[in-house]
Each structure stands twice: as structure tokens, then as C-alpha cells.
Tab-separated table of C-alpha atoms in Angstrom:
chain	number	residue	atom	x	y	z
A	1	MET	CA	5.686	17.842	-5.103
A	2	LEU	CA	6.115	21.268	-3.632
A	3	CYS	CA	5.149	21.814	0.001
A	4	GLY	CA	3.142	18.606	-0.058
A	5	GLN	CA	0.841	19.757	-2.866
A	6	ASP	CA	0.484	17.741	-6.043
A	7	PHE	CA	0.271	19.952	-9.108
A	8	VAL	CA	-0.857	17.133	-11.359
A	9	GLY	CA	-3.690	15.036	-10.006
A	10	ARG	CA	-3.253	11.375	-10.861
A	11	LEU	CA	-5.940	8.815	-10.373
A	12	HIS	CA	-4.480	5.330	-10.114
A	13	TRP	CA	-6.439	2.589	-11.863
A	14	THR	CA	-7.249	0.989	-8.495
A	15	ASP	CA	-9.336	4.059	-7.623
A	16	ARG	CA	-10.827	4.480	-11.089
A	17	HIS	CA	-13.882	2.199	-10.752
A	18	VAL	CA	-15.249	4.098	-7.740
A	19	THR	CA	-14.837	7.439	-9.519
A	20	ASP	CA	-16.383	6.076	-12.726
A	21	ARG	CA	-19.328	4.704	-10.749
A	22	ALA	CA	-19.888	8.129	-9.128
A	23	LEU	CA	-19.755	9.915	-12.489
A	24	ALA	CA	-22.198	7.425	-14.013
A	25	ALA	CA	-24.651	8.118	-11.182
A	26	GLY	CA	-25.024	11.677	-12.445
A	27	PRO	CA	-25.123	15.116	-10.842
A	28	ALA	CA	-27.947	14.195	-8.448
A	29	SER	CA	-25.839	11.501	-6.760
A	30	ASP	CA	-24.658	11.870	-3.180
A	31	PRO	CA	-20.988	12.962	-3.088
A	32	GLY	CA	-20.759	11.601	0.452
A	33	GLU	CA	-21.594	8.137	-0.836
A	34	HIS	CA	-18.717	8.383	-3.323
A	35	GLN	CA	-16.305	9.256	-0.514
A	36	ARG	CA	-17.594	6.402	1.668
A	37	ASP	CA	-17.131	3.940	-1.209
A	38	ARG	CA	-13.638	5.246	-1.891
A	39	ARG	CA	-12.610	5.031	1.773
A	40	ARG	CA	-14.099	1.542	2.116
A	41	ASP	CA	-12.207	0.343	-0.971
A	42	ARG	CA	-8.947	1.856	0.287
A	43	ALA	CA	-9.397	0.220	3.705
A	44	HIS	CA	-9.988	-3.117	1.975
A	45	ARG	CA	-6.798	-2.711	-0.097
A	46	VAL	CA	-4.800	-1.824	3.031
A	47	ALA	CA	-6.104	-4.946	4.788
A	48	LEU	CA	-5.143	-7.133	1.813
A	49	LEU	CA	-1.706	-5.539	1.592
A	50	ASN	CA	-1.123	-6.077	5.309
A	51	GLY	CA	-1.762	-9.762	4.706
A	52	VAL	CA	1.193	-9.866	2.280
A	53	LEU	CA	3.651	-7.173	3.398
A	54	PRO	CA	4.577	-8.602	6.829
A	55	HIS	CA	6.326	-11.412	4.931
A	56	TYR	CA	8.776	-8.697	3.852
A	57	GLY	CA	8.905	-7.006	7.261
A	58	LEU	CA	6.610	-4.185	6.153
A	59	LYS	CA	3.262	-2.646	7.024
A	60	VAL	CA	1.118	-0.114	5.172
A	61	GLU	CA	-1.412	2.465	6.393
A	62	ASP	CA	-3.814	4.728	4.574
A	63	TRP	CA	-2.551	8.282	4.878
A	64	SER	CA	-5.352	10.823	4.852
A	65	GLY	CA	-7.257	8.983	2.127
A	66	SER	CA	-4.823	10.140	-0.538
A	67	LYS	CA	-1.537	8.283	-0.120
A	68	TYR	CA	-0.119	5.209	1.581
A	69	LEU	CA	2.465	5.160	4.361
A	70	LEU	CA	4.779	2.161	4.125
A	71	ARG	CA	6.894	1.271	7.165
A	72	ASP	CA	9.512	-1.310	7.993
A	73	ARG	CA	10.422	-2.818	11.379
A	74	LYS	CA	13.455	-0.523	11.714
A	75	GLY	CA	11.285	2.593	11.758
A	76	ARG	CA	12.002	3.681	8.204
A	77	SER	CA	9.027	4.797	6.148
A	78	GLU	CA	8.034	6.039	2.729
A	79	LEU	CA	4.952	7.950	1.679
A	80	VAL	CA	3.731	6.665	-1.683
A	81	GLN	CA	1.122	8.080	-4.049
A	82	ASP	CA	-0.596	4.860	-5.087
A	83	LEU	CA	-0.264	1.093	-5.332
A	84	GLY	CA	1.916	1.395	-8.417
A	85	ALA	CA	4.521	3.246	-6.352
A	86	LEU	CA	4.108	0.981	-3.335
A	87	TRP	CA	5.916	-2.065	-4.737
A	88	PRO	CA	9.165	-0.271	-5.682
A	89	ALA	CA	9.107	1.364	-2.229
A	90	ALA	CA	8.574	-2.062	-0.640
A	91	GLN	CA	11.636	-3.322	-2.483
A	92	ARG	CA	13.728	-0.369	-1.285
A	93	LEU	CA	12.681	-0.741	2.354
A	94	SER	CA	12.884	-4.530	2.528
A	95	GLY	CA	15.897	-5.027	0.280
A	96	ARG	CA	13.964	-7.819	-1.463
A	97	VAL	CA	11.888	-7.931	-4.611
A	98	PRO	CA	8.280	-8.651	-3.604
A	99	ASP	CA	7.373	-11.870	-5.427
A	100	PRO	CA	3.699	-12.912	-5.452
A	101	LEU	CA	4.764	-16.466	-6.330
A	102	ASP	CA	7.300	-16.829	-3.501
A	103	ALA	CA	6.642	-20.296	-2.031
A	104	ALA	CA	7.241	-19.089	1.544
A	105	LEU	CA	4.785	-16.198	1.051
A	106	LEU	CA	2.135	-18.497	-0.410
A	107	GLU	CA	2.581	-20.919	2.463
A	108	SER	CA	2.260	-18.141	5.061
A	109	LEU	CA	-0.906	-16.873	3.336
A	110	LYS	CA	-2.338	-20.389	3.309
A	111	GLU	CA	-1.613	-20.820	7.030
A	112	GLY	CA	-3.098	-17.417	7.865
A	113	GLY	CA	-6.285	-17.994	5.880
């Protein structure tokens, strides 16, 4: 990145289905609808992530609809491009490898749901 601008646009697979759906709709489709779908999907992913990340002392926010801002309880933060980059950043900030099969995590998710 140079001055916050990405020279190579990358579309992470988690965003691909919304873009594919918009392209399949054709040129007469409403571009505003595509953006609403994309924002809604990102908000849903953030909500799901914030169900898991507090177990590691972390929280994530959508940053301008293009990146994710990951924060820890000490005030440290990382701006990540996509969900693929989020997990390594979570490991750096928490000092722990996020494990989806961690018994304590699964128990906390069961209690919260």
C-alpha cells in the first residue's frame, strides 16, 4: 500500500458471491442494491466474528466497507484487508492461535447462544 491506496484490487472469496450475483443480474441491475447486499453481508460477518473474537480478547469492526479493524483490550489495533488476513492478525494481537475447536470457546458459544 502507498498512501492508503491499493494498487491491486483483491476480492476475497467471502465477498465473491455478492459480486457474482450482481454481475449475473446484468447491466440493468441496480448498483445500489449490490452495495446494500455487500454491506449487509459484511455486517453479518462482523457480528459472527464478534461472537468468537472476545474469547481471545479481541473485537472487530467494519472499516469503511473495505477493510476490517481488529482491536485488543490493550488498545492495540490492526487494519486488515479481508478475513484471510484477520486470523493471522488475531494471533499476533492475542498471542494465541485462534482454534475453532477450542473446548472453552465452544462452551462459551454454547452459553451465549
